[in-house]
PDB file of C-alpha atoms in Angstrom:
ATOM      1  CA  MET A   1     103.962  83.657  90.933  1.00  0.00           C
ATOM      2  CA  GLN A   2     102.851  87.065  90.492  1.00  0.00           C
ATOM      3  CA  ALA A   3     105.999  88.457  91.779  1.00  0.00           C
ATOM      4  CA  ASP A   4     108.005  86.565  89.433  1.00  0.00           C
ATOM      5  CA  GLY A   5     105.871  87.911  86.560  1.00  0.00           C
ATOM      6  CA  ARG A   6     106.491  91.559  87.791  1.00  0.00           C
ATOM      7  CA  ALA A   7     110.152  90.865  88.192  1.00  0.00           C
ATOM      8  CA  VAL A   8     110.466  89.783  84.709  1.00  0.00           C
ATOM      9  CA  VAL A   9     108.835  92.887  83.439  1.00  0.00           C
ATOM     10  CA  TRP A  10     110.955  95.178  85.525  1.00  0.00           C
ATOM     11  CA  LYS A  11     114.214  93.324  84.310  1.00  0.00           C
ATOM     12  CA  ALA A  12     112.761  93.675  80.372  1.00  0.00           C
ATOM     13  CA  ILE A  13     112.172  97.599  81.313  1.00  0.00           C
ATOM     14  CA  ALA A  14     115.843  97.512  82.583  1.00  0.00           C
ATOM     15  CA  ALA A  15     117.128  95.680  79.239  1.00  0.00           C
ATOM     16  CA  LEU A  16     115.159  98.218  77.148  1.00  0.00           C
ATOM     17  CA  MET A  17     116.953 100.748  78.917  1.00  0.00           C
ATOM     18  CA  ALA A  18     120.336  99.350  78.231  1.00  0.00           C
ATOM     19  CA  VAL A  19     119.364  98.890  74.346  1.00  0.00           C
ATOM     20  CA  LEU A  20     118.182 102.572  74.335  1.00  0.00           C
ATOM     21  CA  MET A  21     121.472 103.730  75.758  1.00  0.00           C
ATOM     22  CA  ALA A  22     123.649 101.533  73.517  1.00  0.00           C
ATOM     23  CA  ALA A  23     121.694 102.961  70.487  1.00  0.00           C
ATOM     24  CA  MET A  24     122.004 106.269  71.873  1.00  0.00           C
ATOM     25  CA  ILE A  25     125.907 105.943  72.000  1.00  0.00           C
ATOM     26  CA  GLY A  26     126.124 104.541  68.694  1.00  0.00           C
ATOM     27  CA  LEU A  27     124.094 107.075  67.061  1.00  0.00           C
ATOM     28  CA  VAL A  28     126.161 109.909  68.746  1.00  0.00           C
ATOM     29  CA  PHE A  29     129.379 108.346  68.121  1.00  0.00           C
ATOM     30  CA  ALA A  30     128.594 107.592  64.477  1.00  0.00           C
ATOM     31  CA  ASN A  31     127.515 111.090  63.914  1.00  0.00           C
ATOM     32  CA  VAL A  32     130.630 112.577  65.653  1.00  0.00           C
ATOM     33  CA  VAL A  33     132.851 110.370  63.179  1.00  0.00           C
ATOM     34  CA  MET A  34     130.708 111.304  60.130  1.00  0.00           C
ATOM     35  CA  ARG A  35     130.778 115.104  61.073  1.00  0.00           C
ATOM     36  CA  TYR A  36     134.398 115.603  61.779  1.00  0.00           C
ATOM     37  CA  GLY A  37     135.751 112.764  59.560  1.00  0.00           C
ATOM     38  CA  PHE A  38     133.568 113.017  56.340  1.00  0.00           C
ATOM     39  CA  ALA A  39     131.829 116.411  56.431  1.00  0.00           C
ATOM     40  CA  SER A  40     128.653 114.594  56.709  1.00  0.00           C
ATOM     41  CA  GLY A  41     126.464 113.249  59.185  1.00  0.00           C
ATOM     42  CA  VAL A  42     123.574 111.088  60.339  1.00  0.00           C
ATOM     43  CA  ARG A  43     120.579 113.427  59.981  1.00  0.00           C
ATOM     44  CA  PRO A  44     118.166 111.422  62.733  1.00  0.00           C
ATOM     45  CA  ALA A  45     120.868 110.766  65.183  1.00  0.00           C
ATOM     46  CA  ILE A  46     120.111 113.818  67.387  1.00  0.00           C
ATOM     47  CA  GLU A  47     116.512 113.541  67.270  1.00  0.00           C
ATOM     48  CA  LEU A  48     116.589 109.803  67.912  1.00  0.00           C
ATOM     49  CA  SER A  49     119.113 110.276  70.507  1.00  0.00           C
ATOM     50  CA  ARG A  50     116.852 112.882  72.272  1.00  0.00           C
ATOM     51  CA  LEU A  51     113.950 110.568  72.029  1.00  0.00           C
ATOM     52  CA  GLY A  52     115.980 107.696  73.536  1.00  0.00           C
ATOM     53  CA  PHE A  53     117.245 110.028  76.463  1.00  0.00           C
ATOM     54  CA  VAL A  54     113.490 110.596  77.318  1.00  0.00           C
ATOM     55  CA  TRP A  55     112.318 107.214  77.489  1.00  0.00           C
ATOM     56  CA  ILE A  56     115.335 106.249  79.498  1.00  0.00           C
ATOM     57  CA  VAL A  57     114.688 109.183  81.931  1.00  0.00           C
ATOM     58  CA  MET A  58     110.947 108.251  82.235  1.00  0.00           C
ATOM     59  CA  LEU A  59     111.544 104.436  82.625  1.00  0.00           C
ATOM     60  CA  GLY A  60     114.608 105.076  84.927  1.00  0.00           C
ATOM     61  CA  ALA A  61     112.237 107.167  87.176  1.00  0.00           C
ATOM     62  CA  ALA A  62     109.737 104.272  87.516  1.00  0.00           C
ATOM     63  CA  LEU A  63     112.732 101.946  88.352  1.00  0.00           C
ATOM     64  CA  ALA A  64     114.152 104.399  90.872  1.00  0.00           C
ATOM     65  CA  LEU A  65     110.713 104.663  92.577  1.00  0.00           C
ATOM     66  CA  ARG A  66     110.513 100.902  92.787  1.00  0.00           C
ATOM     67  CA  ALA A  67     113.756 100.710  94.423  1.00  0.00           C
ATOM     68  CA  ASN A  68     113.254 103.707  96.807  1.00  0.00           C
ATOM     69  CA  GLU A  69     116.286 105.407  95.412  1.00  0.00           C
ATOM     70  CA  HIS A  70     114.663 108.855  94.584  1.00  0.00           C
ATOM     71  CA  LEU A  71     115.935 111.759  96.649  1.00  0.00           C
ATOM     72  CA  ALA A  72     114.538 111.592 100.327  1.00  0.00           C
ATOM     73  CA  ILE A  73     115.752 113.195 103.603  1.00  0.00           C
ATOM     74  CA  THR A  74     114.314 110.882 106.182  1.00  0.00           C
ATOM     75  CA  GLU A  75     116.838 111.140 108.997  1.00  0.00           C
ATOM     76  CA  VAL A  76     115.023 113.694 111.134  1.00  0.00           C
ATOM     77  CA  VAL A  77     111.693 111.909 110.781  1.00  0.00           C
ATOM     78  CA  GLU A  78     113.269 108.562 111.446  1.00  0.00           C
ATOM     79  CA  THR A  79     115.328 109.739 114.523  1.00  0.00           C
ATOM     80  CA  LEU A  80     112.762 112.418 116.126  1.00  0.00           C
ATOM     81  CA  LEU A  81     109.347 110.344 115.053  1.00  0.00           C
ATOM     82  CA  PRO A  82     110.030 106.718 114.344  1.00  0.00           C
ATOM     83  CA  ARG A  83     106.416 105.813 114.996  1.00  0.00           C
ATOM     84  CA  ALA A  84     105.319 108.229 112.435  1.00  0.00           C
ATOM     85  CA  VAL A  85     107.407 106.733 109.482  1.00  0.00           C
ATOM     86  CA  PRO A  86     104.623 104.303 108.449  1.00  0.00           C
ATOM     87  CA  VAL A  87     101.974 107.013 108.322  1.00  0.00           C
ATOM     88  CA  LEU A  88     104.309 109.472 106.547  1.00  0.00           C
ATOM     89  CA  TRP A  89     105.265 106.666 104.112  1.00  0.00           C
ATOM     90  CA  VAL A  90     101.462 106.518 102.915  1.00  0.00           C
ATOM     91  CA  VAL A  91     101.172 110.306 102.869  1.00  0.00           C
ATOM     92  CA  THR A  92     104.307 110.749 100.673  1.00  0.00           C
ATOM     93  CA  ARG A  93     102.985 107.896  98.412  1.00  0.00           C
ATOM     94  CA  ALA A  94      99.487 109.589  98.060  1.00  0.00           C
ATOM     95  CA  ILE A  95     101.303 112.765  97.235  1.00  0.00           C
ATOM     96  CA  ILE A  96     103.324 111.188  94.515  1.00  0.00           C
ATOM     97  CA  ILE A  97     100.275 109.558  93.175  1.00  0.00           C
ATOM     98  CA  GLY A  98      98.344 112.995  92.920  1.00  0.00           C
ATOM     99  CA  LEU A  99     101.133 114.719  91.288  1.00  0.00           C
ATOM    100  CA  LEU A 100     101.705 111.673  88.721  1.00  0.00           C
ATOM    101  CA  VAL A 101      97.929 111.803  88.028  1.00  0.00           C
ATOM    102  CA  MET A 102      98.356 115.421  87.133  1.00  0.00           C
ATOM    103  CA  PHE A 103     101.641 114.778  84.919  1.00  0.00           C
ATOM    104  CA  VAL A 104     100.077 111.821  83.202  1.00  0.00           C
ATOM    105  CA  ILE A 105      96.871 113.896  82.257  1.00  0.00           C
ATOM    106  CA  GLY A 106      99.221 116.499  80.859  1.00  0.00           C
ATOM    107  CA  CYS A 107     101.500 114.297  78.827  1.00  0.00           C
ATOM    108  CA  TRP A 108      98.470 112.534  77.445  1.00  0.00           C
ATOM    109  CA  ARG A 109      96.746 115.900  76.476  1.00  0.00           C
ATOM    110  CA  GLN A 110     100.151 116.680  74.728  1.00  0.00           C
ATOM    111  CA  MET A 111     100.411 113.256  73.235  1.00  0.00           C
ATOM    112  CA  MET A 112      96.854 113.608  71.573  1.00  0.00           C
ATOM    113  CA  LEU A 113      97.793 117.235  70.148  1.00  0.00           C
ATOM    114  CA  ASN A 114     101.063 116.010  68.559  1.00  0.00           C
ATOM    115  CA  TRP A 115     100.145 112.933  66.829  1.00  0.00           C
ATOM    116  CA  ALA A 116      99.742 114.692  63.629  1.00  0.00           C
ATOM    117  CA  ASP A 117     102.884 116.700  64.161  1.00  0.00           C
ATOM    118  CA  ILE A 118     105.520 114.590  61.977  1.00  0.00           C
ATOM    119  CA  SER A 119     109.191 115.307  62.306  1.00  0.00           C
ATOM    120  CA  GLN A 120     110.783 116.199  59.109  1.00  0.00           C
ATOM    121  CA  VAL A 121     113.973 114.534  59.953  1.00  0.00           C
ATOM    122  CA  THR A 122     112.767 111.166  61.447  1.00  0.00           C
ATOM    123  CA  GLY A 123     109.338 110.711  59.918  1.00  0.00           C
ATOM    124  CA  LEU A 124     108.248 109.970  63.353  1.00  0.00           C
ATOM    125  CA  PRO A 125     105.328 111.776  65.300  1.00  0.00           C
ATOM    126  CA  ARG A 126     106.505 114.039  68.075  1.00  0.00           C
ATOM    127  CA  ALA A 127     103.950 112.512  70.424  1.00  0.00           C
ATOM    128  CA  LEU A 128     106.374 109.756  71.218  1.00  0.00           C
ATOM    129  CA  PHE A 129     108.041 112.016  73.489  1.00  0.00           C
ATOM    130  CA  TYR A 130     104.942 112.353  75.338  1.00  0.00           C
ATOM    131  CA  VAL A 131     104.253 108.623  75.178  1.00  0.00           C
ATOM    132  CA  ALA A 132     107.193 108.433  77.410  1.00  0.00           C
ATOM    133  CA  GLY A 133     105.776 110.503  79.856  1.00  0.00           C
ATOM    134  CA  VAL A 134     102.324 108.720  79.982  1.00  0.00           C
ATOM    135  CA  THR A 135     104.280 105.425  80.308  1.00  0.00           C
ATOM    136  CA  GLY A 136     106.634 106.326  82.889  1.00  0.00           C
ATOM    137  CA  GLY A 137     103.936 108.253  84.867  1.00  0.00           C
ATOM    138  CA  VAL A 138     101.480 105.244  84.764  1.00  0.00           C
ATOM    139  CA  LEU A 139     104.310 103.022  86.129  1.00  0.00           C
ATOM    140  CA  MET A 140     105.257 105.189  88.670  1.00  0.00           C
ATOM    141  CA  ILE A 141     101.546 105.286  89.675  1.00  0.00           C
ATOM    142  CA  LEU A 142     101.282 101.671  89.771  1.00  0.00           C
ATOM    143  CA  VAL A 143     104.560 101.375  92.038  1.00  0.00           C
ATOM    144  CA  ALA A 144     103.237 103.990  94.317  1.00  0.00           C
ATOM    145  CA  VAL A 145     100.095 102.101  94.803  1.00  0.00           C
ATOM    146  CA  LEU A 146     101.903  98.837  95.485  1.00  0.00           C
ATOM    147  CA  GLN A 147     103.984 100.573  97.936  1.00  0.00           C
ATOM    148  CA  ILE A 148     100.980 101.768  99.801  1.00  0.00           C
ATOM    149  CA  MET A 149      99.517  98.234  99.836  1.00  0.00           C
ATOM    150  CA  SER A 150     102.727  96.823 101.095  1.00  0.00           C
ATOM    151  CA  PRO A 151     104.284  97.285 104.716  1.00  0.00           C
ATOM    152  CA  ALA A 152     105.886 100.533 105.347  1.00  0.00           C
ATOM    153  CA  PRO A 153     109.527 100.800 106.360  1.00  0.00           C
ATOM    154  CA  ARG A 154     110.256 100.636 109.765  1.00  0.00           C
ATOM    155  CA  GLY A 155     113.830 101.842 110.642  1.00  0.00           C
ATOM    156  CA  HIS A 156     116.957 103.006 109.041  1.00  0.00           C
ATOM    157  CA  GLY A 157     118.628 101.395 105.988  1.00  0.00           C
ATOM    158  CA  PRO A 158     117.607 100.962 102.395  1.00  0.00           C
ATOM    159  CA  GLU A 159     114.248  99.265 101.882  1.00  0.00           C
ATOM    160  CA  ARG A 160     113.918  96.291  99.526  1.00  0.00           C
ATOM    161  CA  PRO A 161     112.087  97.160  96.089  1.00  0.00           C
ATOM    162  CA  VAL A 162     108.404  96.482  95.977  1.00  0.00           C
ATOM    163  CA  GLU A 163     107.662  93.179  93.837  1.00  0.00           C
TER     164      GLU A 163
END
């Protein structure tokens, strides 16, 4: 039952990313048409597209970590030290968690400093860029913790995502 709820959350995140991407494409296309066709433009399009891109990157990084799709060179360890793979799995996830904790703390501090900094173009706080970092970082920490608690991969081939 818990795995079903988590799967729904991850599907909702993927759907949100798709909506953000579609909105970005629409905004940029409309801005190009307006700029070259009518010598005008959609003023907030660039900033909103950049904000959407930051959110897509952070949420996508969490999805990639969940699916074990981040760049990893494991052939040497899996070939020469196959029994060390489970231990190294936990070590790498612990390192990831440590780095992400530092990342989330930094994003949190920047977020708190930038709530009062309002964009002249969109009227939105610039802290929303850092909220993406906090959200993505916390999601990745949760994924890495769940990966430590689940069985480590044993051999070659893609591992299934942690539910």
